[in-house]
PDB file of C-alpha atoms in Angstrom:
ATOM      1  CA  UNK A 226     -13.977   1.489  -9.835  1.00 84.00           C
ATOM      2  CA  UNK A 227     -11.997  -1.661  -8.419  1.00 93.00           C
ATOM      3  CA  UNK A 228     -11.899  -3.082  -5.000  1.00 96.00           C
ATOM      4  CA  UNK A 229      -8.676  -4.293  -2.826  1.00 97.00           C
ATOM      5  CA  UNK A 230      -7.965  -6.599  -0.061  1.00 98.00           C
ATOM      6  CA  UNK A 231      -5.519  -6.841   1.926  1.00 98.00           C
ATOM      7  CA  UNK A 232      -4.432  -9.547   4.323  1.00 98.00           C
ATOM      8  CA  UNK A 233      -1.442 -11.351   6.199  1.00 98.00           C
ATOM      9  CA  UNK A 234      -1.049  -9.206   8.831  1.00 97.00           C
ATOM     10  CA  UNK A 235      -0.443 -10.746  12.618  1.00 97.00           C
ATOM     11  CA  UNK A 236       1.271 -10.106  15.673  1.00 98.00           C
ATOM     12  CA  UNK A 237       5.083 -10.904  14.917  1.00 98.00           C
ATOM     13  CA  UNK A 238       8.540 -10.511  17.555  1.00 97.00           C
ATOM     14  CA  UNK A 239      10.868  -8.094  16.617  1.00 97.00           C
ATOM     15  CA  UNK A 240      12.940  -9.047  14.208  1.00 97.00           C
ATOM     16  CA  UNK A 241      10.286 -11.254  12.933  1.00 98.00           C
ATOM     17  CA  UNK A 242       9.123 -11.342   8.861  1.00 98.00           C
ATOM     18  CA  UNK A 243       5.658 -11.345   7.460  1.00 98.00           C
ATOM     19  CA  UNK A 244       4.101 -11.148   3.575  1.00 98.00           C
ATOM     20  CA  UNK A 245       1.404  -8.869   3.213  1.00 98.00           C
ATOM     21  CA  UNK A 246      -1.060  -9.720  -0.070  1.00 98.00           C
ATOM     22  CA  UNK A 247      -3.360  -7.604  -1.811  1.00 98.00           C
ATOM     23  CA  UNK A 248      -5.897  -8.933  -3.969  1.00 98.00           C
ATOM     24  CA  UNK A 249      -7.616  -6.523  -6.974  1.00 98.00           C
ATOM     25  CA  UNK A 250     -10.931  -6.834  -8.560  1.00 97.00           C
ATOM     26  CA  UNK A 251     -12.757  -4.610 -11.198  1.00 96.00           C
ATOM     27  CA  UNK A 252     -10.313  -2.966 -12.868  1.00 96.00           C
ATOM     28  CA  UNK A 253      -7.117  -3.600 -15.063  1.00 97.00           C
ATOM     29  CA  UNK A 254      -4.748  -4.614 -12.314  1.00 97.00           C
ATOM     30  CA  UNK A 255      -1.528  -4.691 -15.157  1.00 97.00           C
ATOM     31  CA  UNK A 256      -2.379  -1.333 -16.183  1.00 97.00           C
ATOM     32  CA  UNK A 257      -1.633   0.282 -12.994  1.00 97.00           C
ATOM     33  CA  UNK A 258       1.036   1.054 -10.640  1.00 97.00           C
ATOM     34  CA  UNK A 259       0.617  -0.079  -7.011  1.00 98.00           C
ATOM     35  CA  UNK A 260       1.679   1.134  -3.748  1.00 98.00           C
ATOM     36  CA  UNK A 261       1.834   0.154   0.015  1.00 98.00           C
ATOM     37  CA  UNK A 262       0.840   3.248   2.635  1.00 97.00           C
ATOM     38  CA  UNK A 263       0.711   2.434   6.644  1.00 97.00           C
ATOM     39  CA  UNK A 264      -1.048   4.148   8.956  1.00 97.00           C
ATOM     40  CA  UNK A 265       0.637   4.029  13.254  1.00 96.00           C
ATOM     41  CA  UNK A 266      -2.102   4.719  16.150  1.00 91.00           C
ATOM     42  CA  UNK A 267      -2.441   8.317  16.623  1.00 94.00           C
ATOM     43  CA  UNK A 268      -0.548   9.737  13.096  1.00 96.00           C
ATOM     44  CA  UNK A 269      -1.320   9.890   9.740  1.00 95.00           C
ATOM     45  CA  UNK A 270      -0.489   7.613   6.507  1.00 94.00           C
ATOM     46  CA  UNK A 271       2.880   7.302   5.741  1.00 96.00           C
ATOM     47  CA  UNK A 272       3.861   6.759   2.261  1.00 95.00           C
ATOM     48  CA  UNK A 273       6.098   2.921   1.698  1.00 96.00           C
ATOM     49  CA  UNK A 274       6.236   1.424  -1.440  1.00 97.00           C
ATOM     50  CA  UNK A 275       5.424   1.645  -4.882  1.00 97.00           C
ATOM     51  CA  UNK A 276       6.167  -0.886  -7.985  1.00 98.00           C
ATOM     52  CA  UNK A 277       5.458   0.416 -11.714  1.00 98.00           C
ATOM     53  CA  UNK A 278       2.478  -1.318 -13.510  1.00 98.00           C
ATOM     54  CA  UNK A 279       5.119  -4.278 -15.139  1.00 97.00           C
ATOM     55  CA  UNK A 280       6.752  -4.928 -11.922  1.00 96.00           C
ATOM     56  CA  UNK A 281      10.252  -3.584 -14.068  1.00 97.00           C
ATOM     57  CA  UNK A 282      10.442  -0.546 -11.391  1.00 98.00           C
ATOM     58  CA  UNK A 283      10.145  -0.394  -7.373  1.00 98.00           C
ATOM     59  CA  UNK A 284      10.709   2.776  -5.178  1.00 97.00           C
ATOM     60  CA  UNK A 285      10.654   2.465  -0.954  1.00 97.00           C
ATOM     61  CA  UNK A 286      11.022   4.887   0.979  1.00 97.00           C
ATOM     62  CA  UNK A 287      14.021   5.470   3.647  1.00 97.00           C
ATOM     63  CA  UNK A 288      11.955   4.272   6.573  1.00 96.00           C
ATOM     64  CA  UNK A 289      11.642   0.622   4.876  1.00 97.00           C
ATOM     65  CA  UNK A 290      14.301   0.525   2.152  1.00 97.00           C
ATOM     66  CA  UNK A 291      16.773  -2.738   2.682  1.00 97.00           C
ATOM     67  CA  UNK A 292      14.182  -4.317   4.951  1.00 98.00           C
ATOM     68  CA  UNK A 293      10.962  -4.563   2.990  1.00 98.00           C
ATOM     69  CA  UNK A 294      10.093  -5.978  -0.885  1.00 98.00           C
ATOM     70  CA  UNK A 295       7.443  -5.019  -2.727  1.00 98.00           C
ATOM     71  CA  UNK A 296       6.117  -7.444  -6.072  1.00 98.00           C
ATOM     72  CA  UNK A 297       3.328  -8.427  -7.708  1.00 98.00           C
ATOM     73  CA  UNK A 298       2.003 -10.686 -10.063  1.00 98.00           C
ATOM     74  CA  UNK A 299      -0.439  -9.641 -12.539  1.00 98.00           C
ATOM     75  CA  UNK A 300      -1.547 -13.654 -13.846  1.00 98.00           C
ATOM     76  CA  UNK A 301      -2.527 -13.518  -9.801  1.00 98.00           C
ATOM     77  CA  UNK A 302      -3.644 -10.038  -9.670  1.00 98.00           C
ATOM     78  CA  UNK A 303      -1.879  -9.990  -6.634  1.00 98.00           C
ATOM     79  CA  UNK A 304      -0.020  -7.281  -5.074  1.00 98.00           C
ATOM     80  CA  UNK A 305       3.069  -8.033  -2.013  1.00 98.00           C
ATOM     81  CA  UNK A 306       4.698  -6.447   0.740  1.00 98.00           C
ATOM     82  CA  UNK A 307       7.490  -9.096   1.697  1.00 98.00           C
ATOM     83  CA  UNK A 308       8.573  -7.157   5.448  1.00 98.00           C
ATOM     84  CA  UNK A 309      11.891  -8.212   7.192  1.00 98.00           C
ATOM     85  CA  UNK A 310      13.540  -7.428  10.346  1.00 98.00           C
ATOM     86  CA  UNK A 311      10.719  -5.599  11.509  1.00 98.00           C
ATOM     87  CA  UNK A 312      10.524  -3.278  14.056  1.00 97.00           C
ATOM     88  CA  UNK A 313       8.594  -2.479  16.598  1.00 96.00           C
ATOM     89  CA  UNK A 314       7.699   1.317  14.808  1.00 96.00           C
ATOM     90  CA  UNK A 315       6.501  -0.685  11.534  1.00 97.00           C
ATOM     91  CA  UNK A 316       3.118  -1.316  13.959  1.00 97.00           C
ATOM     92  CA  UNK A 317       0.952  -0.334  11.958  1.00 98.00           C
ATOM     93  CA  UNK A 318      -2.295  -0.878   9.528  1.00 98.00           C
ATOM     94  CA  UNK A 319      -0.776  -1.651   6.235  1.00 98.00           C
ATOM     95  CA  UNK A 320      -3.231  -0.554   3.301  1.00 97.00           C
ATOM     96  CA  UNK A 321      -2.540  -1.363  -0.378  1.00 97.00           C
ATOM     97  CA  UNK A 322      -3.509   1.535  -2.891  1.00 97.00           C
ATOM     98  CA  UNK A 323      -4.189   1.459  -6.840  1.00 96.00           C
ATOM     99  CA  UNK A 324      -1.640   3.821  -8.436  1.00 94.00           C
ATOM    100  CA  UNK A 325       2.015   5.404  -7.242  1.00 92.00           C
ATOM    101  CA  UNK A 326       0.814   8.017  -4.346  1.00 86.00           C
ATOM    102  CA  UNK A 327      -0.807   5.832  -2.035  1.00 81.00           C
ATOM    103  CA  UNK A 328      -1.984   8.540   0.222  1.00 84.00           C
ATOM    104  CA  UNK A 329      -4.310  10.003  -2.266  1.00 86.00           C
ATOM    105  CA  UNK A 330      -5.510   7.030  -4.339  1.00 86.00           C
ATOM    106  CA  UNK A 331      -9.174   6.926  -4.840  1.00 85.00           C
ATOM    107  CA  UNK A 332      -9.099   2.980  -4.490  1.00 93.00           C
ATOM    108  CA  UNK A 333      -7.483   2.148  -1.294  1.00 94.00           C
ATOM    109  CA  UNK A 334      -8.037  -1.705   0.717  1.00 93.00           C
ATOM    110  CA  UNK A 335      -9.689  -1.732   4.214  1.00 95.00           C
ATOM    111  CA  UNK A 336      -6.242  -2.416   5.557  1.00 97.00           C
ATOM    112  CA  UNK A 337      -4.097  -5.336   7.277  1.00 98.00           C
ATOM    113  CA  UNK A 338      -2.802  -4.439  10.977  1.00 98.00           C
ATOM    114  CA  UNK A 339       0.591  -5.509  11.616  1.00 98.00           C
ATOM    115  CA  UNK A 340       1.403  -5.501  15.484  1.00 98.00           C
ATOM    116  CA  UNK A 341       5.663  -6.016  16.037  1.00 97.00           C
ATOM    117  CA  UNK A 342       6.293  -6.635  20.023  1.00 96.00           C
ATOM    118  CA  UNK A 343       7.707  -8.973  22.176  1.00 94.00           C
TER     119      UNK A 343
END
């Protein structure tokens, strides 16, 4: 069914930047849109990003939009999450998800945790 994994997440200052990767296996990565979802201690998953299968189209939501990039590149099978002036409410464990909802993707990574303190 296809397997993700996630990494580059660290412990980062506020205002810091990280890239998050995510790397696909066993399926048609080019075929399929891709999304970002983040999970804080104590709430649920939280919808972040999502690019169309040709990388033509990206959608963020409010929370991230002007501060994070999502991109990919299908020779690499290689999902990103570029995150900028971070905050310290983007702690979180960042998961990368075959297809455009995220939150209820059958094939979802084990996750990347992404600590922003001083």
């Amino acid at each position: 069914e296809g397997q993700l994994v996630e990494s580059g997440g660290a412990l980062v200052q506020p205002g810091g930047s990280l890239r998050l990767s995510c790397a696909a296996s066993g399926f048609t990565f080019s075929d399929w849109d891709m999304s970002w979802v983040r999970q804080a201690p104590g709430k649920g998953l939280e919808y972040i990003s999502h690019i169309s299968h040709d990388g033509s189209s990206t959608y963020y939501a409010d929370s991230v939009k002007g501060r994070f990039t999502i991109s990919r590149d299908n020779a690499k099978n290689t999902l990103y999450l570029q995150l900028n002036s971070l905050k310290t409410e983007d702690t979180a464990m960042y998961y990368c998800a075959r297809g455009s909802t995220g939150i209820t993707s059958s094939v979802r990574g084990q996750g990347t945790q992404v600590t922003v303190s001083s």
